Short mmCIF file of C-alpha atoms in Angstrom, two decimals:
data_model
loop_
_atom_site.label_atom_id
_atom_site.label_comp_id
_atom_site.label_asym_id
_atom_site.label_seq_id
_atom_site.Cartn_x
_atom_site.Cartn_y
_atom_site.Cartn_z
CA MET A 13 122.76 96.05 83.55
CA CYS A 14 122.97 96.62 87.27
CA ILE A 15 122.09 93.98 89.72
CA PHE A 16 121.92 95.12 93.49
CA VAL A 17 122.35 92.22 96.07
CA ASN A 18 122.04 93.15 99.65
CA TYR A 19 124.06 91.11 102.24
CA GLY A 20 126.84 91.64 104.78
CA LEU A 21 124.65 89.96 107.43
CA LYS A 22 126.35 89.93 111.09
CA TYR A 23 124.99 86.36 112.87
CA ASP A 24 123.12 86.23 116.14
CA TYR A 25 123.53 82.65 116.77
CA GLU A 26 126.17 80.45 114.98
CA CYS A 27 125.38 76.67 114.97
CA ASN A 28 128.56 73.77 114.55
CA VAL A 29 127.59 70.50 113.55
CA MET A 30 130.29 68.86 115.92
CA ASP A 31 127.77 69.99 119.08
CA TYR A 32 125.11 68.46 117.34
CA GLY A 33 126.64 65.22 117.19
CA ALA A 34 128.24 65.16 114.00
CA LYS A 35 131.11 63.09 113.50
CA GLY A 36 133.11 64.63 110.52
CA ASP A 37 134.98 61.22 109.67
CA GLY A 38 133.79 61.11 105.87
CA LYS A 39 132.09 57.58 106.57
CA THR A 40 129.45 58.12 109.87
CA ASP A 41 126.30 59.47 108.39
CA ASP A 42 126.13 63.16 109.72
CA THR A 43 122.70 63.93 108.20
CA LYS A 44 120.97 64.18 111.60
CA ALA A 45 123.38 66.11 113.10
CA ILE A 46 123.66 68.82 110.25
CA GLN A 47 119.74 69.07 110.05
CA ALA A 48 119.59 69.26 114.08
CA ALA A 49 122.10 72.29 113.36
CA MET A 50 120.19 74.37 110.30
CA ASN A 51 116.76 73.96 112.21
CA ASP A 52 118.13 75.28 115.62
CA CYS A 53 119.94 77.68 113.95
CA TYR A 54 117.26 78.89 111.36
CA LEU A 55 113.96 78.58 112.93
CA ASN A 56 114.93 80.11 115.92
CA ASN A 57 116.37 83.22 114.20
CA THR A 58 112.87 83.56 112.02
CA LYS A 59 110.76 82.77 114.89
CA TYR A 60 112.69 85.89 116.91
CA ASN A 61 113.95 88.05 113.30
CA THR A 62 117.50 87.37 113.89
CA SER A 63 120.28 85.42 111.97
CA GLY A 64 121.85 82.21 111.99
CA LEU A 65 124.78 80.50 110.88
CA VAL A 66 125.59 76.74 110.44
CA ILE A 67 129.48 76.00 110.53
CA LEU A 68 131.00 72.89 109.02
CA PRO A 69 134.22 73.38 110.50
CA SER A 70 137.46 72.93 108.64
CA SER A 71 139.65 69.89 108.24
CA LYS A 72 136.62 67.32 108.38
CA SER A 73 134.08 65.44 106.36
CA PHE A 74 130.76 64.99 106.34
CA LEU A 75 128.74 62.70 104.83
CA SER A 76 125.11 63.07 104.66
CA TYR A 77 121.97 62.50 102.82
CA PRO A 78 119.35 65.30 101.83
CA LEU A 79 119.06 68.79 103.79
CA TYR A 80 115.96 70.63 103.81
CA VAL A 81 114.76 73.82 105.22
CA THR A 82 111.84 75.95 104.55
CA LYS A 83 110.37 79.64 105.59
CA ILE A 84 113.67 80.70 107.10
CA THR A 85 115.33 84.16 106.87
CA ASN A 86 118.83 85.35 107.63
CA ALA A 87 120.41 82.27 107.41
CA ALA A 88 123.99 80.97 105.99
CA PHE A 89 125.76 77.81 105.59
CA GLU A 90 129.49 77.67 106.16
CA ILE A 91 131.83 75.07 104.46
CA GLU A 92 134.82 76.11 105.92
CA SER A 93 137.92 75.93 103.84
CA SER A 94 139.10 72.29 103.54
CA SER A 95 136.30 70.98 104.76
CA THR A 96 134.05 68.79 102.95
CA LEU A 97 130.34 67.70 102.56
CA ILE A 98 129.86 64.53 100.86
CA ILE A 99 126.64 63.52 98.96
CA SER A 100 126.02 60.05 99.70
CA ASN A 101 126.14 57.55 97.03
CA ASP A 102 123.69 55.01 98.40
CA ARG A 103 121.05 54.75 95.78
CA ASP A 104 119.08 52.42 97.82
CA ASN A 105 118.54 54.27 100.83
CA TRP A 106 118.38 57.81 99.33
CA PRO A 107 114.62 59.48 99.99
CA SER A 108 112.41 59.10 96.58
CA ASP A 109 112.94 62.50 94.86
CA ALA A 110 114.84 64.46 97.26
CA ASP A 111 117.45 67.07 95.97
CA PHE A 112 120.60 67.51 98.23
CA LEU A 113 120.55 70.82 99.68
CA VAL A 114 117.18 72.29 99.74
CA PHE A 115 115.94 76.08 100.49
CA HIS A 116 112.14 76.63 99.86
CA GLU A 117 110.29 79.91 100.53
CA SER A 118 113.35 81.48 101.99
CA ASN A 119 114.96 85.00 102.02
CA ASN A 120 118.42 86.28 102.76
CA ILE A 121 120.57 82.99 102.38
CA GLU A 122 124.16 82.97 101.79
CA ILE A 123 126.52 79.68 101.34
CA PHE A 124 130.25 80.22 101.36
CA GLY A 125 133.35 79.34 102.67
CA GLY A 126 135.98 77.99 100.86
CA GLY A 127 135.15 74.18 101.19
CA LEU A 128 134.26 71.52 98.97
CA ILE A 129 130.53 69.17 98.22
CA ASN A 130 131.75 66.41 96.87
CA GLY A 131 128.44 65.08 94.99
CA GLN A 132 129.90 61.21 94.07
CA GLY A 133 128.01 61.49 90.91
CA GLU A 134 129.66 58.45 89.52
CA ILE A 135 126.72 55.74 90.34
CA TRP A 136 124.24 58.11 89.44
CA TRP A 137 125.58 58.90 86.05
CA ALA A 138 125.73 55.18 85.46
CA ASN A 139 121.97 55.35 85.93
CA GLN A 140 121.00 58.07 83.32
CA GLY A 141 117.33 58.33 83.01
CA LYS A 142 116.54 57.36 86.56
CA PHE A 143 116.18 60.04 89.25
CA ALA A 144 119.26 62.11 90.74
CA PRO A 145 119.70 64.52 93.04
CA ARG A 146 120.53 67.88 92.44
CA THR A 147 123.18 69.36 94.37
CA ILE A 148 122.07 72.78 95.80
CA TYR A 149 117.89 73.67 95.25
CA CYS A 150 116.23 76.79 95.74
CA HIS A 151 112.51 77.32 95.08
CA ASP A 152 110.44 80.47 95.72
CA CYS A 153 113.24 82.56 97.38
CA THR A 154 114.91 85.83 97.68
CA ASN A 155 118.18 87.66 98.19
CA LEU A 156 120.44 84.43 97.73
CA LEU A 157 124.14 84.63 97.69
CA ILE A 158 126.47 81.43 96.83
CA THR A 159 130.22 82.41 96.69
CA ASN A 160 133.61 81.17 97.33
CA ILE A 161 132.88 77.25 97.31
CA THR A 162 134.00 74.27 95.22
CA ILE A 163 131.28 71.61 93.99
CA LYS A 164 132.65 68.39 91.99
CA ASP A 165 131.03 65.47 90.92
CA PRO A 166 127.21 66.80 91.16
CA PRO A 167 124.89 63.57 90.71
CA TYR A 168 122.70 66.05 88.41
CA HIS A 169 121.73 69.93 87.87
CA THR A 170 124.30 71.45 90.56
CA LEU A 171 122.73 74.75 91.31
CA GLU A 172 118.73 74.88 90.25
CA LEU A 173 118.06 78.35 91.23
CA TYR A 174 114.45 79.85 91.49
CA ALA A 175 115.66 83.21 93.48
CA ASP A 176 114.96 86.54 92.83
CA ASN A 177 118.00 89.02 93.54
CA THR A 178 120.52 86.50 93.24
CA GLU A 179 124.40 86.17 92.98
CA VAL A 180 126.77 83.40 92.26
CA SER A 181 130.44 84.45 92.35
CA TYR A 182 133.64 82.58 92.76
CA VAL A 183 132.38 78.96 92.50
CA THR A 184 134.07 76.22 90.98
CA ILE A 185 132.13 73.48 89.65
CA LEU A 186 133.83 70.24 87.90
CA ALA A 187 132.57 67.12 86.41
CA PRO A 188 133.59 65.04 83.69
CA PRO A 189 132.30 65.84 80.07
CA SER A 190 129.42 63.88 78.51
CA THR A 191 131.16 63.27 75.17
CA GLY A 192 134.73 62.45 74.53
CA VAL A 193 135.42 59.78 77.59
CA PRO A 194 134.92 56.28 77.83
CA PRO A 195 130.58 55.92 78.52
CA ASN A 196 131.62 54.50 82.30
CA GLU A 197 133.76 58.13 82.70
CA GLN A 198 130.62 60.74 81.39
CA SER A 199 128.91 62.99 83.76
CA HIS A 200 125.46 63.54 82.14
CA ASN A 201 122.50 66.58 82.98
CA THR A 202 125.42 68.13 85.22
CA ASP A 203 124.67 71.76 84.34
CA ALA A 204 126.45 74.02 86.92
CA VAL A 205 123.78 76.78 86.92
CA ASP A 206 120.29 76.87 86.04
CA VAL A 207 118.93 80.46 86.17
CA HIS A 208 115.45 81.07 87.13
CA GLY A 209 115.25 84.06 89.10
CA SER A 210 115.63 87.82 88.45
CA PRO A 211 117.52 89.53 88.72
CA PHE A 212 120.73 87.28 88.62
CA TRP A 213 123.93 87.63 88.60
CA ILE A 214 127.02 85.36 88.12
CA HIS A 215 131.01 86.31 87.73
CA ASP A 216 134.38 85.14 88.65
CA CYS A 217 133.50 81.67 88.39
CA TYR A 218 135.19 78.41 86.97
CA PHE A 219 132.22 75.80 85.34
CA ASP A 220 133.74 72.73 84.06
CA THR A 221 130.88 70.12 83.56
CA GLY A 222 128.70 67.53 81.12
CA ASP A 223 126.03 69.85 80.20
CA ASP A 224 125.37 73.59 80.32
CA ASN A 225 127.83 75.72 81.85
CA VAL A 226 124.89 78.08 82.10
CA ALA A 227 121.46 78.03 81.30
CA VAL A 228 119.29 81.16 81.63
CA HIS A 229 115.39 80.60 82.06
CA ALA A 230 114.87 84.50 83.30
CA ASN A 231 115.06 87.68 82.58
CA ASP A 232 117.85 90.20 83.47
CA THR A 233 120.61 88.13 84.07
CA LEU A 234 124.37 88.79 83.59
CA VAL A 235 127.63 86.42 83.48
CA GLU A 236 130.83 88.00 83.19
CA ASN A 237 134.54 87.17 83.82
CA CYS A 238 133.95 83.69 83.69
CA TYR A 239 135.88 80.45 82.50
CA PHE A 240 134.13 77.71 80.97
CA GLY A 241 135.69 74.47 80.36
CA ASN A 242 134.10 71.16 78.94
CA GLY A 243 130.22 71.70 78.88
CA HIS A 244 127.37 72.48 76.62
CA GLY A 245 128.17 76.31 76.69
CA ALA A 246 126.57 79.91 77.17
CA SER A 247 122.63 78.66 76.92
CA ILE A 248 119.78 80.79 76.82
CA GLY A 249 116.87 78.07 77.44
CA SER A 250 115.40 75.72 76.27
CA LEU A 251 112.35 77.75 75.65
CA GLU A 252 108.79 76.67 75.40
CA GLU A 253 106.73 79.78 76.00
CA GLY A 254 106.97 83.50 77.76
CA TYR A 255 108.94 86.64 77.61
CA TYR A 256 112.65 86.87 78.37
CA LYS A 257 115.05 89.90 77.60
CA ASN A 258 117.70 91.72 79.24
CA ILE A 259 120.51 89.03 79.37
CA THR A 260 124.24 89.35 78.98
CA PHE A 261 126.98 87.09 78.73
CA THR A 262 130.75 88.96 78.84
CA ASN A 263 134.23 88.67 78.98
CA ILE A 264 134.18 84.70 79.03
CA VAL A 265 136.84 82.32 78.34
CA PHE A 266 135.70 78.77 76.60
CA ASN A 267 137.74 75.96 76.15
CA GLY A 268 136.67 72.59 74.62
CA THR A 269 133.23 73.52 75.14
CA THR A 270 130.68 71.91 72.88
CA ASN A 271 128.74 75.18 72.13
CA GLY A 272 129.59 78.62 72.97
CA ILE A 273 126.53 80.73 72.12
CA ARG A 274 123.57 79.22 72.10
CA ILE A 275 119.81 79.89 72.13
CA LYS A 276 117.20 77.37 71.81
CA SER A 277 113.72 76.69 71.78
CA ASP A 278 111.25 73.84 71.34
CA SER A 279 109.51 72.57 68.12
CA GLY A 280 106.07 73.76 68.51
CA SER A 281 106.51 76.61 71.43
CA LYS A 282 103.90 78.34 72.07
CA THR A 283 103.71 82.26 71.90
CA GLY A 284 106.86 84.54 73.51
CA LYS A 285 109.62 85.98 72.81
CA VAL A 286 113.35 86.55 73.84
CA SER A 287 114.90 89.89 72.98
CA ASP A 288 117.87 92.55 73.95
CA VAL A 289 120.66 89.65 74.39
CA TYR A 290 124.04 90.11 74.13
CA PHE A 291 126.93 88.39 73.73
CA LYS A 292 130.15 90.34 74.10
CA ASN A 293 134.17 90.03 74.41
CA LEU A 294 134.01 86.42 74.03
CA SER A 295 137.37 84.14 73.38
CA MET A 296 136.52 80.48 72.40
CA ASN A 297 139.37 77.42 71.70
CA LYS A 298 138.20 73.91 70.52
CA VAL A 299 134.40 74.79 70.35
CA ASN A 300 132.54 72.61 68.31
CA ASN A 301 129.69 74.79 67.76
CA THR A 302 130.64 78.47 67.90
CA ILE A 303 127.12 79.88 67.82
CA VAL A 304 123.99 78.03 67.85
CA ILE A 305 120.64 79.70 67.34
CA ASN A 306 118.22 76.94 66.92
CA GLN A 307 114.17 76.92 67.04
CA TYR A 308 114.27 72.85 66.57
CA TYR A 309 115.05 71.67 70.00
CA PRO A 310 115.78 69.10 70.72
CA ASN A 311 115.53 66.74 67.70
CA ASN A 312 115.05 68.93 64.98
CA LYS A 313 111.43 68.33 64.79
CA THR A 314 109.53 70.55 62.35
CA GLU A 315 106.74 71.33 64.22
CA SER A 316 105.66 75.02 63.40
CA SER A 317 106.44 77.78 66.27
CA LYS A 318 105.11 80.48 67.87
CA PHE A 319 108.34 81.81 69.90
CA ILE A 320 110.38 84.69 68.33
CA PHE A 321 114.00 85.68 68.59
CA ASP A 322 114.11 89.15 68.11
CA GLY A 323 117.30 91.28 69.28
CA VAL A 324 120.63 88.90 69.38
CA TYR A 325 124.01 91.38 69.58
CA ILE A 326 127.43 89.44 69.22
CA GLU A 327 130.20 91.60 69.38
CA ASN A 328 134.18 91.06 69.66
CA VAL A 329 133.77 87.41 69.43
CA THR A 330 137.28 85.54 68.83
CA ALA A 331 137.08 81.15 67.85
CA VAL A 332 139.93 79.43 66.75
CA ASN A 333 139.74 75.53 66.21
CA SER A 334 136.50 75.29 65.83
CA LEU A 335 134.04 73.03 63.86
CA ASN A 336 131.06 75.04 62.94
CA ALA A 337 131.70 78.37 62.70
CA GLY A 338 127.95 79.23 63.15
CA LEU A 339 124.28 77.55 62.71
CA PHE A 340 121.20 80.06 62.83
CA GLN A 341 118.37 77.72 62.17
CA CYS A 342 115.17 79.46 62.68
CA GLN A 343 111.36 78.91 61.31
CA GLU A 344 109.50 80.17 58.61
CA THR A 345 106.74 80.52 61.10
CA THR A 346 108.77 82.32 63.32
CA PRO A 347 111.95 84.06 61.53
CA CYS A 348 114.74 85.43 63.78
CA HIS A 349 115.09 89.12 63.50
CA HIS A 350 117.81 91.65 64.54
CA ILE A 351 120.58 89.36 64.90
CA GLU A 352 123.69 91.71 64.59
CA LEU A 353 127.14 90.48 64.40
CA THR A 354 130.16 92.85 64.99
CA ASN A 355 133.77 92.34 64.90
CA VAL A 356 133.06 88.66 65.01
CA ASN A 357 136.29 86.28 63.84
CA ILE A 358 135.28 82.62 63.83
CA GLN A 359 138.07 80.00 62.38
CA ALA A 360 136.04 77.12 61.77
CA THR A 361 136.61 73.34 59.59
CA ALA A 362 132.93 71.90 58.53
CA ASN A 363 130.91 73.52 55.62
CA ASN A 364 134.16 74.99 54.41
CA GLY A 365 133.91 77.19 57.54
CA GLN A 366 130.94 78.94 56.80
CA PHE A 367 128.08 79.99 58.59
CA GLU A 368 124.48 78.40 57.54
CA CYS A 369 121.54 80.06 58.05
CA GLU A 370 117.46 79.57 57.67
CA TYR A 371 114.80 82.17 58.22
CA ALA A 372 117.53 84.60 59.84
CA TYR A 373 117.45 88.20 59.39
CA GLY A 374 120.11 90.93 60.48
CA THR A 375 123.15 92.78 59.86
CA ALA A 376 127.11 91.87 60.01
CA SER A 377 130.09 93.85 59.86
CA ASP A 378 134.08 93.17 61.01
CA THR A 379 132.69 89.59 60.65
CA LYS A 380 134.72 86.28 59.50
CA PRO A 381 133.67 84.43 57.73
CA GLN A 382 131.46 86.06 55.42
CA SER A 383 127.45 86.62 57.23
CA CYS A 384 124.52 84.67 55.65
CA LEU A 385 121.86 86.66 57.47
CA THR A 386 119.47 88.28 54.97
CA PRO A 387 119.16 92.21 55.45
CA GLU A 388 116.06 92.98 57.53
CA SER A 389 113.55 94.58 54.78
#
């Protein structure tokens, strides 16, 4: 799978937020200054077909409410090393339903710099079920690079990216788990990356979160050379309808993750199909559910589905200290076909360490425990 992302912009304008009145003391509200720098740098360069770079300089901390730009091009946002961008935790004065850092209908965007975004998520997690902002939200964008930043304690989904031709690299995302710690310490719905664009390349990242480490909702996705700590795993879906193919997770270490491999469609799903899915070269330790293929998401309802799983290839997977080896939960109306297990070795404790299958068809070789897949007719 090849993804080509073209970057290396040279910036005609550089806009340091300190020149727009930012204090950078971590206490003063710097929203207006940062937004002014973005407007000046990005809107002018879009008008004159130039490029602009907004800089949050090192050794400063910038407190901010939502930031938003639309219909810009050739723009970069740099959080320099030892600089911190702090998301306000003032829920009472947060603009209704506004996400934090938003790029809309924009092209050639780069977010980088070696710095930190501190989401101050605790107060948002304590109000689970109510609105919380996504940290970086890109909608209807193309050519996006997010690289070399750290995000901790996001209020909600961290990188929600409706962006074609995207690369996410050398990004660290940290949030407490959603289980296994006291309720007042849990983070909820803190997905690291939600993939909604194509093609999409995630590599050399460290994701330790309270929800999906990666959740794929698009074609032509490659996730490689990553570490997944706490979180809900390498997920595809949940899917309700549509067609998804050419999705690969490879060379990933899982440690303490709730799920390893996970594909999920909703009960009662409409017509659709997921195919050409590859999970390769995975190493897992203390993962609750090593493999989950589930057509009854989220509540094990038995509504008939029209969504098909056909072509899932799992190769070179080692798992130790697991709870469940694998759950292949497919529906009679849409049985899963062409699930292939090759060189899979799982040590699990539940169900005597065995797989569980329901309307799941495929093959297995060099696999432990013994496969429960029904051979294709």
